Amino acid sequence: MIKFPILDSSPVEHDAPLPDAADVVVIGAGVVGVMTAWELARQGQKVVLLEKGRVACEQSSRNWGWIRAQGRDPAELPIVIEARQMWRDMAAEAGEDIGLRTSGVAYLARREKDLADFEAWMPYARDAGLDTRMLTRAETADLMPSQKWAGAMYTASDMKAEPWLAVPAMARAAARAGIVIRENCAVRGLDIAAGRVVGVVTESGRIAADRVVLSGGAWSSLFLRRHGISIPQLSVRATVAATTPLPEVFAGGGVDDQIAFRHRADGGYSLASGGFHELFIGPDAFRALPKFLKQLAEDPFGTRYKLCAPKGYPDAWTTPRKWADDEPSPFEAMRILNPAPNLRIVEDIRQKFAEAFPQLGEVKIATAWAGMIDTMPDVVPIVDHVPTLQGLTLATGMSGHGFGIGPGIGRVTAQLVNGQTPSHDLSRFRFGRFTDGSPIDLGPSV
Ligand SMILES: Cc1cc2nc3c(=O)[nH]c(=O)nc-3n(C[C@H](O)[C@H](O)[C@H](O)COP(=O)(O)OP(=O)(O)OC[C@H]3O[C@@H](n4cnc5c(N)ncnc54)[C@H](O)[C@@H]3O)c2cc1C
């Protein structure tokens, strides 16, 4: 099988020397970190972006590549609508083909009941001025040649891009804009003095900065715990399979409760399971369980449980929770979190996709991979300052849909860091919602 494109063996592209000081240090070069850094630089800030592995090596290259407004939490809608425009601007600015296309997203109904669930989201689409519409069986078959579905919810203005091309291209553009990016550079912890952040401690030395952004994806909870800050963040394994090139039956992203598919720029399809992921149980899972009960009750069969995470994973039983600044941290021990795909799922989605589109003939798998999706109990991120530690801002917990909205999250995070009033209401994403007695609010997203 072909290897996944961003691995430990991939060349280091960004190895800028570390300055002694910066206005802002951003930890983690996924889509959120890259875009936050870029937005801060646009505002004239001197920014250092540090990545333990390679740019986009974890979730931001492993995702399905959907840039969707459809189905989102209402608090995310204005941000993702702005992000879709930002994607267009960036694709032009990046000067590389990142596979950005307005190709639509379709939520497909195998049963009439699924249509009723989708329909419940339509008022949010109307309020946001989206072009989302419900499709009948015949209209769905017109959109994509299959008899499998009873109907769909469809947003023609939603988009796609190729994740492992897009985020590295954006990082290159950000570096051209003056951001110092360093790969293979784990941040071991925060430098704290007199109760506030004064910089970061990296494996290659200290950088002074009185503002730090943590966009560490699946590692954020572990990073924070060392400093006595707790967030209920867990990660689940999600498997993706890539077919060899096949004719295009639908240009956009399609998903039902069993399979998800998207035609890639290289001619193959990215296939995944519609509603299945796996949780490796570790100490964080026990700690966060009470907060996740509502999510579990809503979707009791969507998660499979594995007794323990492989060695070195953020929530593995043996992963250290404390370490000294002058000793290697768990972040250096696992530069790229590269979970093995679940091969049973790969075969299952291959078969289901072939059944949905028999005219494609034999569906062959070229490669498969997995990513650890970082998720919050209410399935929306934290984008906020940490009230108990001045100088630290979080943009994490994107809960499986941070790729498309990433540029918008980067923009509002940069505004927060710069002390500006964010251009969108971020109260739903506040840090304190898990400790101030608020009930867990799953929102109406589908
Ligand atoms: C299989 C799969 C399918 C998905 N499909 C979609 C989709 O179609 N559309 C969508 O919108 N979203 C999708 N998502 C979700 C999306 O990919 C993520 O929400 C998004 O990429 C998160 O970006 P991030 O920058 O927060 O985290 P990440 O991309 O995980 O980046 C975090 C980075 O921080 C680095 N890091 C962590 N700790 C440290 C440290 N101490 N020092 C230095 N570096 C550190 C990590 O190495 C990593 O590169 C999917 C995710 C997966 C896994």
Coordinates of C-alpha atoms and ligand atoms in Angstrom, one line a residue:
M1 CA 0.0 0.0 0.0
I2 CA 1.1 3.6 -0.7
K3 CA 2.4 5.4 2.5
F4 CA 0.6 8.3 4.0
P5 CA 2.2 11.5 2.8
I6 CA 3.3 13.1 6.1
L7 CA 5.3 10.8 8.4
D8 CA 8.4 10.9 10.6
S9 CA 10.4 10.1 7.5
S10 CA 9.2 13.2 5.7
P11 CA 11.8 16.0 5.1
V12 CA 11.8 18.9 7.5
E13 CA 10.7 21.9 5.6
H14 CA 10.7 24.6 8.2
D15 CA 13.8 24.9 10.5
A16 CA 14.1 28.6 11.1
P17 CA 16.5 29.5 14.0
L18 CA 14.6 30.2 17.2
P19 CA 14.6 33.8 18.3
D20 CA 15.1 34.7 22.0
A21 CA 11.8 36.5 22.1
A22 CA 8.5 36.9 20.1
D23 CA 5.3 38.8 20.5
V24 CA 3.3 35.6 20.3
V25 CA 4.3 31.9 20.3
V26 CA 1.8 29.5 18.8
I27 CA 2.1 25.8 19.8
G28 CA 1.1 23.3 17.1
A29 CA 1.1 23.7 13.4
G30 CA -2.2 22.2 12.4
V31 CA -4.7 24.2 10.4
V32 CA -5.6 26.2 13.6
G33 CA -2.1 27.0 14.6
V34 CA -1.0 28.0 11.0
M35 CA -4.0 30.2 10.5
T36 CA -3.8 31.8 13.9
A37 CA -0.1 32.6 13.3
W38 CA -0.8 33.9 9.9
E39 CA -3.6 36.2 11.1
L40 CA -1.4 37.5 13.9
A41 CA 1.3 38.3 11.5
R42 CA -1.1 40.2 9.3
Q43 CA -1.8 42.3 12.3
G44 CA 1.9 43.1 12.6
Q45 CA 2.9 40.7 15.4
K46 CA 6.2 38.9 15.5
V47 CA 5.1 35.3 15.6
V48 CA 6.9 32.0 16.2
L49 CA 5.0 28.8 15.3
L50 CA 6.3 25.6 16.8
E51 CA 5.5 22.1 15.7
K52 CA 6.8 18.9 17.4
G53 CA 6.5 16.9 14.1
R54 CA 5.8 18.4 10.7
V55 CA 3.3 21.0 9.7
A56 CA -0.2 19.4 9.5
C57 CA 1.2 16.0 10.4
E58 CA -1.7 15.0 12.6
Q59 CA -5.5 15.7 12.1
S60 CA -5.0 18.5 9.7
S61 CA -3.6 16.2 6.9
R62 CA -5.6 13.1 7.8
N63 CA -9.1 14.5 7.5
W64 CA -11.7 14.0 4.8
G65 CA -11.1 17.5 3.3
W66 CA -14.7 18.7 3.7
I67 CA -15.2 22.5 4.2
R68 CA -18.8 22.5 5.2
A69 CA -21.2 24.9 6.8
Q70 CA -23.9 22.3 6.6
G71 CA -25.0 20.7 9.8
R72 CA -22.9 22.9 12.1
D73 CA -23.6 24.3 15.5
P74 CA -25.3 27.7 15.0
A75 CA -22.4 29.4 16.9
E76 CA -20.0 28.1 14.4
L77 CA -22.0 29.1 11.3
P78 CA -20.9 32.7 10.9
I79 CA -17.3 31.7 11.5
V80 CA -17.4 28.9 8.9
I81 CA -19.1 31.1 6.4
E82 CA -16.3 33.6 6.8
A83 CA -13.8 30.7 6.7
R84 CA -15.2 29.6 3.3
Q85 CA -14.4 33.0 1.8
M86 CA -11.0 32.9 3.5
W87 CA -10.2 29.6 1.9
R88 CA -10.8 31.2 -1.5
D89 CA -8.6 34.1 -0.7
M90 CA -5.9 31.8 0.7
A91 CA -6.0 29.4 -2.3
A92 CA -5.1 32.4 -4.5
E93 CA -2.5 33.7 -2.0
A94 CA -0.9 30.3 -1.5
G95 CA -0.1 30.2 -5.2
E96 CA -0.3 26.3 -5.2
D97 CA -3.2 24.1 -6.2
I98 CA -4.7 23.0 -2.9
G99 CA -7.6 21.2 -4.6
L100 CA -10.1 23.9 -3.4
R101 CA -13.4 23.3 -5.2
T102 CA -17.0 24.4 -4.5
S103 CA -18.4 20.9 -4.9
G104 CA -21.2 20.6 -2.3
V105 CA -21.9 18.5 0.7
A106 CA -24.7 16.0 0.9
Y107 CA -26.0 14.3 4.1
L108 CA -27.7 11.2 2.7
A109 CA -30.7 9.5 4.3
R110 CA -31.0 5.7 4.2
R111 CA -34.4 5.9 5.9
E112 CA -37.2 8.5 6.0
K113 CA -36.4 9.1 9.7
D114 CA -33.0 10.4 8.8
L115 CA -34.6 13.0 6.6
A116 CA -36.6 14.3 9.6
D117 CA -33.4 14.7 11.6
F118 CA -31.8 16.7 8.8
E119 CA -35.0 18.8 8.4
A120 CA -34.7 19.9 12.0
W121 CA -31.5 21.7 11.1
M122 CA -32.9 23.6 8.2
P123 CA -34.1 26.7 10.2
Y124 CA -30.4 27.4 11.1
A125 CA -29.4 27.2 7.5
R126 CA -32.2 29.7 6.6
D127 CA -31.2 32.1 9.4
A128 CA -27.6 32.0 8.2
G129 CA -28.6 32.6 4.6
L130 CA -27.2 29.3 3.4
D131 CA -28.3 27.6 0.2
T132 CA -29.0 24.3 2.0
R133 CA -32.0 22.4 0.7
M134 CA -33.8 19.1 1.2
L135 CA -33.7 16.7 -1.8
T136 CA -36.2 14.0 -2.7
R137 CA -35.1 10.5 -3.6
A138 CA -35.2 11.4 -7.3
E139 CA -33.3 14.7 -6.8
T140 CA -30.7 12.8 -4.8
A141 CA -30.3 10.2 -7.6
D142 CA -29.9 13.1 -10.0
L143 CA -27.1 14.5 -7.9
M144 CA -25.3 11.2 -7.7
P145 CA -26.2 8.1 -9.6
S146 CA -27.3 5.7 -6.9
Q147 CA -30.6 4.1 -5.8
K148 CA -29.4 3.8 -2.2
W149 CA -30.8 6.9 -0.6
A150 CA -34.4 8.1 0.3
G151 CA -33.3 11.8 0.1
A152 CA -30.7 14.2 1.3
M153 CA -29.8 17.5 2.8
Y154 CA -27.6 19.3 0.4
T155 CA -25.5 22.5 0.5
A156 CA -24.1 23.3 -3.0
S157 CA -21.9 26.2 -1.7
D158 CA -19.9 23.9 0.6
M159 CA -16.4 23.1 -0.5
K160 CA -13.5 20.7 -0.4
A161 CA -9.7 20.9 -0.4
E162 CA -6.9 18.4 -0.2
P163 CA -5.7 18.5 3.4
W164 CA -2.2 17.3 3.0
L165 CA -1.6 19.8 0.2
A166 CA -3.6 22.7 1.7
V167 CA -2.3 23.2 5.2
P168 CA 1.4 22.8 4.2
A169 CA 0.8 25.3 1.3
M170 CA -0.7 27.7 3.8
A171 CA 2.3 27.3 6.1
R172 CA 4.7 28.1 3.3
A173 CA 2.7 31.2 2.5
A174 CA 2.7 32.1 6.2
A175 CA 6.5 31.7 6.3
R176 CA 6.8 34.0 3.3
A177 CA 4.8 36.5 5.3
G178 CA 7.5 36.5 8.0
I179 CA 6.3 33.9 10.5
V180 CA 9.1 31.9 12.1
I181 CA 8.1 28.2 11.7
R182 CA 10.1 25.5 13.3
E183 CA 9.2 21.8 12.8
N184 CA 10.7 19.0 15.0
C185 CA 10.5 21.4 17.9
A186 CA 8.3 20.2 20.8
V187 CA 7.2 22.7 23.4
R188 CA 7.8 21.0 26.7
G189 CA 5.9 23.6 28.7
L190 CA 5.1 27.2 29.6
D191 CA 7.5 29.5 31.2
I192 CA 5.5 31.1 34.0
A193 CA 6.6 33.9 36.4
A194 CA 4.5 35.7 38.9
G195 CA 1.4 33.8 37.9
R196 CA 1.5 34.8 34.2
V197 CA 3.0 33.4 31.0
V198 CA 6.4 34.8 30.1
G199 CA 7.4 32.4 27.4
V200 CA 7.7 28.7 26.4
V201 CA 10.3 26.1 27.0
T202 CA 11.1 24.1 23.9
E203 CA 13.4 21.2 23.4
S204 CA 15.8 23.7 21.7
G205 CA 15.6 26.4 24.4
R206 CA 13.4 29.1 25.7
I207 CA 11.5 31.8 23.9
A208 CA 10.3 34.8 25.8
A209 CA 6.7 35.9 24.9
D210 CA 3.9 37.2 27.1
R211 CA 1.3 35.7 24.8
V212 CA 1.1 32.1 23.9
V213 CA -1.6 30.2 21.9
L214 CA -2.1 26.5 22.4
S215 CA -3.5 24.8 19.3
G216 CA -2.1 21.3 20.1
G217 CA -5.0 19.2 18.9
A218 CA -5.1 15.8 20.6
W219 CA -2.2 16.9 22.9
S220 CA -3.7 20.0 24.4
S221 CA -5.1 18.4 27.5
L222 CA -1.8 16.6 28.4
F223 CA 0.1 19.9 27.8
L224 CA -2.2 21.8 30.1
R225 CA -2.4 19.2 32.9
R226 CA 1.3 19.7 33.6
H227 CA 0.4 23.3 34.5
G228 CA -2.6 22.3 36.6
I229 CA -5.2 23.3 34.0
S230 CA -7.8 20.7 33.2
I231 CA -10.0 20.5 30.1
P232 CA -12.4 17.6 29.4
Q233 CA -10.8 16.7 26.0
L234 CA -10.7 13.2 24.7
S235 CA -9.4 11.8 21.4
V236 CA -11.0 9.1 19.2
R237 CA -9.4 7.1 16.4
A238 CA -11.0 7.6 13.0
T239 CA -10.0 5.4 10.0
V240 CA -9.9 6.6 6.4
A241 CA -9.3 4.6 3.2
A242 CA -8.2 6.0 -0.1
T243 CA -9.2 4.2 -3.3
T244 CA -7.2 4.1 -6.5
P245 CA -8.5 6.5 -9.2
L246 CA -12.2 5.9 -10.2
P247 CA -14.7 7.9 -12.3
E248 CA -16.4 10.8 -10.5
V249 CA -19.9 9.9 -9.3
F250 CA -20.2 13.0 -7.2
A251 CA -17.6 15.8 -6.9
G252 CA -18.4 16.8 -3.3
G253 CA -18.7 15.1 0.1
G254 CA -21.4 12.5 0.7
V255 CA -22.2 10.8 4.0
D256 CA -24.9 8.6 5.5
D257 CA -24.8 6.7 8.8
Q258 CA -22.6 4.0 7.3
I259 CA -20.2 5.6 4.8
A260 CA -18.6 8.9 3.9
F261 CA -16.9 9.5 0.6
R262 CA -15.2 12.4 -1.3
H263 CA -13.6 12.4 -4.7
R264 CA -10.0 13.6 -4.4
A265 CA -8.0 15.7 -6.8
D266 CA -5.8 12.6 -7.6
G267 CA -8.9 10.8 -8.9
G268 CA -9.4 8.4 -6.0
Y269 CA -12.0 8.6 -3.2
S270 CA -11.4 9.1 0.5
L271 CA -13.8 6.7 2.2
A272 CA -14.6 6.6 5.9
S273 CA -17.2 5.2 8.2
G274 CA -20.2 7.5 8.6
G275 CA -20.6 7.4 12.4
F276 CA -18.0 5.1 13.9
H277 CA -14.8 5.9 15.9
E278 CA -12.8 4.3 18.7
L279 CA -11.9 5.5 22.1
F280 CA -8.8 4.2 23.8
I281 CA -9.5 4.2 27.5
G282 CA -7.0 6.0 29.7
P283 CA -7.0 8.2 32.8
D284 CA -8.4 11.2 31.0
A285 CA -11.4 9.1 29.8
F286 CA -12.2 8.3 33.4
R287 CA -11.8 11.9 34.5
A288 CA -13.9 13.3 31.6
L289 CA -16.6 10.6 31.6
P290 CA -19.2 12.6 33.6
K291 CA -19.0 15.4 31.0
F292 CA -19.3 13.0 28.1
L293 CA -22.4 11.1 29.4
K294 CA -24.8 13.2 27.4
Q295 CA -22.9 12.7 24.2
L296 CA -22.8 9.0 24.9
A297 CA -26.5 8.8 25.6
E298 CA -27.3 10.6 22.3
D299 CA -25.1 8.3 20.2
P300 CA -24.6 5.1 22.3
F301 CA -23.3 3.0 19.4
G302 CA -21.1 5.5 17.6
T303 CA -18.1 4.8 19.8
R304 CA -16.2 1.5 20.3
Y305 CA -14.0 1.2 23.3
K306 CA -10.5 -0.2 23.4
L307 CA -9.0 -1.1 26.8
C308 CA -5.8 1.0 26.5
A309 CA -4.0 3.3 24.1
P310 CA -0.8 2.2 22.4
K311 CA 2.4 3.4 24.1
G312 CA 3.1 7.1 23.8
Y313 CA -0.4 8.2 23.0
P314 CA -1.6 11.3 24.9
D315 CA -3.9 9.3 27.1
A316 CA -1.9 6.1 27.4
W317 CA -1.6 4.8 30.9
T318 CA 2.2 5.0 30.8
T319 CA 2.4 8.4 29.3
P320 CA 4.1 10.7 31.9
R321 CA 1.8 13.5 33.1
K322 CA 4.7 15.4 34.7
W323 CA 8.2 16.1 33.5
A324 CA 10.9 18.6 34.0
D325 CA 11.8 21.4 31.6
D326 CA 15.2 19.9 31.0
E327 CA 14.0 16.4 30.2
P328 CA 12.4 15.0 27.0
S329 CA 8.6 15.3 27.1
P330 CA 5.9 13.0 25.7
F331 CA 5.7 15.4 22.7
E332 CA 9.2 14.5 21.6
A333 CA 8.6 10.8 22.2
M334 CA 5.7 10.9 19.7
R335 CA 6.5 13.5 17.0
I336 CA 3.6 12.3 14.8
L337 CA 0.6 10.5 16.2
N338 CA 0.0 8.0 13.4
P339 CA -2.5 5.5 14.5
A340 CA -2.9 2.3 12.6
P341 CA -6.1 2.2 10.6
N342 CA -8.8 -0.3 11.6
L343 CA -8.6 -2.7 8.6
R344 CA -12.0 -4.3 9.4
I345 CA -13.5 -0.8 8.8
V346 CA -11.5 -0.3 5.7
E347 CA -13.0 -3.5 4.1
D348 CA -16.4 -2.6 5.4
I349 CA -16.5 0.9 3.8
R350 CA -14.9 -0.4 0.6
Q351 CA -17.7 -2.9 0.2
K352 CA -20.5 -0.4 1.1
F353 CA -19.1 2.2 -1.3
A354 CA -19.0 -0.4 -4.1
E355 CA -22.6 -1.5 -3.3
A356 CA -23.8 2.2 -3.4
F357 CA -22.1 2.7 -6.8
P358 CA -22.0 -0.7 -8.6
Q359 CA -21.3 1.1 -11.9
L360 CA -17.8 1.8 -10.6
G361 CA -16.9 -1.9 -10.8
E362 CA -14.1 -3.2 -8.5
V363 CA -13.2 -0.7 -5.8
K364 CA -9.5 -1.1 -4.9
I365 CA -7.8 0.5 -1.8
A366 CA -4.5 2.3 -2.5
T367 CA -3.8 3.2 1.2
A368 CA -5.4 3.7 4.5
W369 CA -4.7 5.8 7.6
A370 CA -6.2 7.0 10.8
G371 CA -6.2 10.1 12.9
M372 CA -7.0 10.9 16.5
I373 CA -9.9 13.4 16.5
D374 CA -9.8 15.6 19.6
T375 CA -13.3 16.2 20.9
M376 CA -15.1 18.1 23.6
P377 CA -18.2 17.0 25.5
D378 CA -20.4 19.4 23.6
V379 CA -18.7 18.9 20.3
V380 CA -17.6 22.5 19.9
P381 CA -14.1 23.8 20.6
I382 CA -12.6 26.0 23.3
V383 CA -11.5 29.4 21.9
D384 CA -10.8 31.6 24.9
H385 CA -8.2 32.9 27.2
V386 CA -7.4 30.7 30.2
P387 CA -8.8 32.9 33.0
T388 CA -6.4 31.5 35.7
L389 CA -3.2 32.0 33.7
Q390 CA -2.7 35.4 32.1
G391 CA -1.2 35.3 28.6
L392 CA -2.4 31.8 27.6
T393 CA -5.1 31.4 24.9
L394 CA -6.6 28.1 23.8
A395 CA -7.9 27.2 20.3
T396 CA -8.4 23.5 20.6
G397 CA -11.0 20.7 20.8
M398 CA -12.2 21.2 17.2
S399 CA -14.3 18.0 17.7
G400 CA -13.9 16.5 14.2
H401 CA -14.8 19.5 12.1
G402 CA -11.9 22.0 12.5
F403 CA -10.4 21.7 9.0
G404 CA -13.1 23.7 7.2
I405 CA -13.6 26.3 9.9
G406 CA -9.8 26.5 10.7
P407 CA -9.2 29.8 9.0
G408 CA -12.1 31.4 10.7
I409 CA -11.0 30.0 14.1
G410 CA -7.5 31.4 13.4
R411 CA -8.9 34.8 12.7
V412 CA -11.0 35.1 15.9
T413 CA -8.2 33.6 18.0
A414 CA -5.8 36.2 16.7
Q415 CA -8.3 38.9 17.6
L416 CA -8.6 37.5 21.1
V417 CA -4.8 37.4 21.5
N418 CA -4.5 41.0 20.3
G419 CA -7.1 42.2 22.8
Q420 CA -9.6 43.1 20.1
T421 CA -13.3 42.3 20.3
P422 CA -13.7 39.2 18.2
S423 CA -15.8 39.7 15.1
H424 CA -18.0 36.8 16.1
D425 CA -19.7 35.8 19.4
L426 CA -17.4 33.3 21.1
S427 CA -19.4 32.8 24.3
R428 CA -20.3 29.2 23.3
F429 CA -16.6 28.4 23.1
R430 CA -15.7 29.8 26.5
F431 CA -13.1 28.0 28.7
G432 CA -15.3 28.2 31.8
R433 CA -18.4 26.4 30.5
F434 CA -17.3 23.0 31.9
T435 CA -16.7 24.4 35.4
D436 CA -19.3 27.2 35.9
G437 CA -22.2 24.9 36.4
S438 CA -23.6 25.2 32.9
P439 CA -25.3 22.1 31.6
I440 CA -23.6 20.3 28.7
D441 CA -25.3 21.7 25.6
L442 CA -25.0 19.4 22.6
G443 CA -26.6 22.0 20.3
P444 CA -28.6 21.2 17.2
S445 CA -25.7 20.2 14.9
V446 CA -26.3 17.1 12.8
Ligands
LIG1 C1 -10.2 11.2 10.0 C2 -10.6 12.6 10.2 C3 -11.5 13.2 9.3 C4 -11.9 14.5 9.5 N1 -12.6 15.1 8.5 C5 -12.9 16.5 8.6 C6 -13.5 17.2 7.6 O1 -13.8 16.6 6.5 N2 -13.7 18.5 7.7 C7 -13.4 19.2 8.8 O2 -13.7 20.4 8.9 N3 -12.7 18.6 9.8 C8 -12.4 17.2 9.7 N4 -11.7 16.6 10.7 C9 -11.3 17.3 11.9 C10 -10.1 18.2 11.5 O3 -9.1 17.5 10.8 C11 -9.5 18.8 12.8 O4 -10.5 19.3 13.6 C12 -8.5 19.9 12.6 O5 -7.5 19.4 11.7 C13 -7.8 20.2 13.9 O6 -6.8 21.1 13.7 P1 -5.8 21.5 14.9 O7 -4.9 22.5 14.3 O8 -6.7 21.9 16.0 O9 -5.1 20.2 15.3 P2 -4.0 19.2 14.6 O10 -4.2 19.2 13.2 O11 -4.1 17.9 15.3 O12 -2.7 20.0 15.0 C14 -2.2 20.0 16.3 C15 -0.6 20.0 16.1 O13 0.0 20.4 17.3 C16 1.2 19.7 17.4 N5 1.6 19.7 18.8 C17 0.9 19.2 19.9 N6 1.5 19.4 21.0 C18 2.7 20.0 20.7 C19 3.7 20.5 21.5 N7 3.8 20.4 22.8 N8 4.8 21.2 20.9 C20 4.7 21.4 19.5 N9 3.7 20.9 18.7 C21 2.7 20.2 19.3 C22 0.9 18.3 16.8 O14 2.0 17.6 16.4 C23 -0.1 18.7 15.7 O15 0.6 18.8 14.5 C24 -11.3 15.3 10.6 C25 -10.4 14.7 11.4 C26 -10.0 13.3 11.2 C27 -8.9 12.7 12.1

